[in-house]
Amino acid sequence: MTLFEKIMNGDLPADFVHQDDQAVAFRDINPAAPVHILIVPRKVIPTTNDITDEDGPLIGHMFAIARDLAKKEGIADDGYRLLFNCNRHGGQEVYHLHLHLLGGRPLGRMVAAA
Ligand code: DGP
């Protein structure tokens, strides 16, 4: 079972900000910005490489959750970043698809220097 399945099942605690039948969202344990939320589908999809065409509505739903949470967190107007990390070069740590919602301060341009 993935770490995020354990969180969704309630076996591990998390600070949930959204839950529905398809996806959940909770605050990142190691926030990289004042707002750092992970949007996680209940379906286990290891990486963005594993997304299928049938997952389109689910992925769209994740973005809709991010949009609504950005508004709720008060960061929609100033702006924010949404990102997926994939595999080693992407810096992925948890192999259960998740969309990062980051904001609350200027985030700089794109990626940090290696
Ligand atoms: P990624 O590198 O894209 O796989 O991001 C994984 C994120 O998950 C990372 O920012 C830290 C976060 N994380 C890892 N373990 C936990 C946990 O047990 N609880 C919460 N809330 N977040 C976690």
PDB file of C-alpha atoms and ligand atoms in Angstrom:
ATOM      1  CA  MET A   1       0.000   0.000   0.000  1.00  0.00           C
ATOM      2  CA  THR A   2       1.291   3.484  -0.814  1.00  0.00           C
ATOM      3  CA  LEU A   3       1.917   6.064   1.893  1.00  0.00           C
ATOM      4  CA  PHE A   4      -0.912   8.169   0.488  1.00  0.00           C
ATOM      5  CA  GLU A   5      -3.339   5.219   0.565  1.00  0.00           C
ATOM      6  CA  LYS A   6      -2.557   4.871   4.293  1.00  0.00           C
ATOM      7  CA  ILE A   7      -3.334   8.577   4.746  1.00  0.00           C
ATOM      8  CA  MET A   8      -6.581   8.268   2.749  1.00  0.00           C
ATOM      9  CA  ASN A   9      -7.595   5.187   4.774  1.00  0.00           C
ATOM     10  CA  GLY A  10      -6.978   7.026   8.042  1.00  0.00           C
ATOM     11  CA  ASP A  11      -4.091   4.732   9.041  1.00  0.00           C
ATOM     12  CA  LEU A  12      -1.782   7.760   9.090  1.00  0.00           C
ATOM     13  CA  PRO A  13      -2.801  11.277  10.160  1.00  0.00           C
ATOM     14  CA  ALA A  14      -2.917  14.245   7.793  1.00  0.00           C
ATOM     15  CA  ASP A  15      -4.306  17.764   7.747  1.00  0.00           C
ATOM     16  CA  PHE A  16      -7.102  17.266   5.186  1.00  0.00           C
ATOM     17  CA  VAL A  17      -8.488  20.273   3.340  1.00  0.00           C
ATOM     18  CA  HIS A  18     -10.691  18.338   0.897  1.00  0.00           C
ATOM     19  CA  GLN A  19     -12.175  14.847   0.572  1.00  0.00           C
ATOM     20  CA  ASP A  20     -14.554  13.376  -2.012  1.00  0.00           C
ATOM     21  CA  ASP A  21     -15.172  10.013  -3.663  1.00  0.00           C
ATOM     22  CA  GLN A  22     -12.441  10.494  -6.268  1.00  0.00           C
ATOM     23  CA  ALA A  23      -9.686  12.461  -4.573  1.00  0.00           C
ATOM     24  CA  VAL A  24      -8.457  14.027  -1.363  1.00  0.00           C
ATOM     25  CA  ALA A  25      -6.212  16.973  -0.523  1.00  0.00           C
ATOM     26  CA  PHE A  26      -4.046  17.499   2.547  1.00  0.00           C
ATOM     27  CA  ARG A  27      -1.199  19.780   3.612  1.00  0.00           C
ATOM     28  CA  ASP A  28       2.335  18.698   2.755  1.00  0.00           C
ATOM     29  CA  ILE A  29       4.277  17.533   5.824  1.00  0.00           C
ATOM     30  CA  ASN A  30       7.333  19.487   4.643  1.00  0.00           C
ATOM     31  CA  PRO A  31       5.903  22.684   3.123  1.00  0.00           C
ATOM     32  CA  ALA A  32       8.008  24.481   0.510  1.00  0.00           C
ATOM     33  CA  ALA A  33       5.752  27.563   0.627  1.00  0.00           C
ATOM     34  CA  PRO A  34       3.186  29.099   3.038  1.00  0.00           C
ATOM     35  CA  VAL A  35       0.496  27.133   1.180  1.00  0.00           C
ATOM     36  CA  HIS A  36       1.604  23.654   0.102  1.00  0.00           C
ATOM     37  CA  ILE A  37      -1.204  21.187  -0.506  1.00  0.00           C
ATOM     38  CA  LEU A  38      -1.142  17.780  -2.196  1.00  0.00           C
ATOM     39  CA  ILE A  39      -4.142  16.746  -4.315  1.00  0.00           C
ATOM     40  CA  VAL A  40      -4.220  12.951  -4.468  1.00  0.00           C
ATOM     41  CA  PRO A  41      -6.544  10.661  -6.467  1.00  0.00           C
ATOM     42  CA  ARG A  42      -7.981   7.676  -4.614  1.00  0.00           C
ATOM     43  CA  LYS A  43      -7.020   5.579  -7.634  1.00  0.00           C
ATOM     44  CA  VAL A  44      -3.397   4.488  -7.377  1.00  0.00           C
ATOM     45  CA  ILE A  45      -1.535   5.855 -10.394  1.00  0.00           C
ATOM     46  CA  PRO A  46       2.213   5.640  -9.646  1.00  0.00           C
ATOM     47  CA  THR A  47       3.513   8.427 -11.908  1.00  0.00           C
ATOM     48  CA  THR A  48       2.376  10.745 -14.681  1.00  0.00           C
ATOM     49  CA  ASN A  49       3.788   8.098 -17.072  1.00  0.00           C
ATOM     50  CA  ASP A  50       0.971   5.806 -15.937  1.00  0.00           C
ATOM     51  CA  ILE A  51      -1.925   8.186 -16.654  1.00  0.00           C
ATOM     52  CA  THR A  52      -4.281   6.703 -19.270  1.00  0.00           C
ATOM     53  CA  ASP A  53      -6.720   8.442 -21.577  1.00  0.00           C
ATOM     54  CA  GLU A  54      -9.529   7.119 -19.342  1.00  0.00           C
ATOM     55  CA  ASP A  55      -8.021   9.070 -16.433  1.00  0.00           C
ATOM     56  CA  GLY A  56      -8.731  12.370 -18.197  1.00  0.00           C
ATOM     57  CA  PRO A  57     -11.818  13.287 -16.139  1.00  0.00           C
ATOM     58  CA  LEU A  58     -10.017  12.346 -12.907  1.00  0.00           C
ATOM     59  CA  ILE A  59      -7.017  14.529 -13.765  1.00  0.00           C
ATOM     60  CA  GLY A  60      -9.402  17.353 -14.665  1.00  0.00           C
ATOM     61  CA  HIS A  61     -11.113  16.882 -11.329  1.00  0.00           C
ATOM     62  CA  MET A  62      -7.757  17.230  -9.539  1.00  0.00           C
ATOM     63  CA  PHE A  63      -7.198  20.574 -11.263  1.00  0.00           C
ATOM     64  CA  ALA A  64     -10.700  21.709 -10.314  1.00  0.00           C
ATOM     65  CA  ILE A  65      -9.945  20.872  -6.675  1.00  0.00           C
ATOM     66  CA  ALA A  66      -6.681  22.847  -6.934  1.00  0.00           C
ATOM     67  CA  ARG A  67      -8.527  25.820  -8.429  1.00  0.00           C
ATOM     68  CA  ASP A  68     -11.109  25.801  -5.634  1.00  0.00           C
ATOM     69  CA  LEU A  69      -8.498  25.370  -2.891  1.00  0.00           C
ATOM     70  CA  ALA A  70      -6.394  28.222  -4.282  1.00  0.00           C
ATOM     71  CA  LYS A  71      -9.428  30.472  -3.927  1.00  0.00           C
ATOM     72  CA  LYS A  72     -10.233  29.128  -0.461  1.00  0.00           C
ATOM     73  CA  GLU A  73      -6.631  29.614   0.702  1.00  0.00           C
ATOM     74  CA  GLY A  74      -6.668  33.209  -0.618  1.00  0.00           C
ATOM     75  CA  ILE A  75      -3.852  32.739  -3.141  1.00  0.00           C
ATOM     76  CA  ALA A  76      -5.834  32.700  -6.401  1.00  0.00           C
ATOM     77  CA  ASP A  77      -5.376  36.374  -7.268  1.00  0.00           C
ATOM     78  CA  ASP A  78      -1.674  36.683  -6.375  1.00  0.00           C
ATOM     79  CA  GLY A  79      -1.011  33.366  -8.087  1.00  0.00           C
ATOM     80  CA  TYR A  80       0.403  29.961  -7.363  1.00  0.00           C
ATOM     81  CA  ARG A  81       2.110  26.969  -8.941  1.00  0.00           C
ATOM     82  CA  LEU A  82       0.716  23.522  -9.754  1.00  0.00           C
ATOM     83  CA  LEU A  83       3.157  20.721 -10.441  1.00  0.00           C
ATOM     84  CA  PHE A  84       3.660  17.001 -10.764  1.00  0.00           C
ATOM     85  CA  ASN A  85       7.078  15.482 -10.102  1.00  0.00           C
ATOM     86  CA  CYS A  86       7.855  12.365 -12.146  1.00  0.00           C
ATOM     87  CA  ASN A  87      10.501   9.773 -11.348  1.00  0.00           C
ATOM     88  CA  ARG A  88      14.112  10.437 -10.378  1.00  0.00           C
ATOM     89  CA  HIS A  89      14.915  13.551 -12.390  1.00  0.00           C
ATOM     90  CA  GLY A  90      11.587  15.062 -11.410  1.00  0.00           C
ATOM     91  CA  GLY A  91      12.421  14.520  -7.738  1.00  0.00           C
ATOM     92  CA  GLN A  92       9.443  12.246  -7.079  1.00  0.00           C
ATOM     93  CA  GLU A  93       9.474  10.721  -3.581  1.00  0.00           C
ATOM     94  CA  VAL A  94       6.004   9.186  -3.270  1.00  0.00           C
ATOM     95  CA  TYR A  95       4.905   6.879  -6.105  1.00  0.00           C
ATOM     96  CA  HIS A  96       1.209   7.689  -5.907  1.00  0.00           C
ATOM     97  CA  LEU A  97       0.224  10.499  -8.253  1.00  0.00           C
ATOM     98  CA  HIS A  98      -0.195  13.869  -6.547  1.00  0.00           C
ATOM     99  CA  LEU A  99      -0.582  17.439  -7.707  1.00  0.00           C
ATOM    100  CA  HIS A 100       1.304  20.031  -5.653  1.00  0.00           C
ATOM    101  CA  LEU A 101      -0.465  23.352  -5.017  1.00  0.00           C
ATOM    102  CA  LEU A 102       2.130  25.917  -3.899  1.00  0.00           C
ATOM    103  CA  GLY A 103       1.649  29.578  -3.095  1.00  0.00           C
ATOM    104  CA  GLY A 104       1.561  32.335  -0.515  1.00  0.00           C
ATOM    105  CA  ARG A 105       4.818  33.983  -1.636  1.00  0.00           C
ATOM    106  CA  PRO A 106       6.602  34.707  -4.927  1.00  0.00           C
ATOM    107  CA  LEU A 107       7.911  31.324  -6.065  1.00  0.00           C
ATOM    108  CA  GLY A 108      10.615  32.438  -8.472  1.00  0.00           C
ATOM    109  CA  ARG A 109      11.101  31.130 -11.970  1.00  0.00           C
ATOM    110  CA  MET A 110      10.570  27.473 -12.740  1.00  0.00           C
ATOM    111  CA  VAL A 111      13.235  25.187 -11.227  1.00  0.00           C
ATOM    112  CA  ALA A 112      15.983  25.640  -8.661  1.00  0.00           C
ATOM    113  CA  ALA A 113      19.559  25.287  -9.824  1.00  0.00           C
ATOM    114  CA  ALA A 114      20.865  21.720  -9.547  1.00  0.00           C
TER     115      ALA A 114
HETATM  116  P1  DGP B   1       7.053  14.273  -4.500  1.00  0.00           P
HETATM  117  O1  DGP B   1       8.509  14.646  -4.388  1.00  0.00           O
HETATM  118  O2  DGP B   1       6.399  15.004  -5.649  1.00  0.00           O
HETATM  119  O3  DGP B   1       6.839  12.791  -4.532  1.00  0.00           O
HETATM  120  O4  DGP B   1       6.366  14.862  -3.222  1.00  0.00           O
HETATM  121  C1  DGP B   1       6.028  14.103  -2.103  1.00  0.00           C
HETATM  122  C2  DGP B   1       5.583  15.071  -1.045  1.00  0.00           C
HETATM  123  O5  DGP B   1       4.921  14.340  -0.041  1.00  0.00           O
HETATM  124  C3  DGP B   1       6.740  15.808  -0.366  1.00  0.00           C
HETATM  125  O6  DGP B   1       6.599  17.210  -0.626  1.00  0.00           O
HETATM  126  C4  DGP B   1       6.563  15.508   1.108  1.00  0.00           C
HETATM  127  C5  DGP B   1       5.175  14.936   1.201  1.00  0.00           C
HETATM  128  N1  DGP B   1       5.031  13.893   2.205  1.00  0.00           N
HETATM  129  C6  DGP B   1       5.828  12.799   2.352  1.00  0.00           C
HETATM  130  N2  DGP B   1       5.377  12.048   3.370  1.00  0.00           N
HETATM  131  C7  DGP B   1       4.275  12.685   3.858  1.00  0.00           C
HETATM  132  C8  DGP B   1       3.365  12.396   4.915  1.00  0.00           C
HETATM  133  O7  DGP B   1       3.468  11.383   5.623  1.00  0.00           O
HETATM  134  N3  DGP B   1       2.365  13.288   5.144  1.00  0.00           N
HETATM  135  C9  DGP B   1       2.223  14.421   4.371  1.00  0.00           C
HETATM  136  N4  DGP B   1       1.201  15.230   4.681  1.00  0.00           N
HETATM  137  N5  DGP B   1       3.048  14.717   3.360  1.00  0.00           N
HETATM  138  C10 DGP B   1       4.062  13.858   3.115  1.00  0.00           C
END
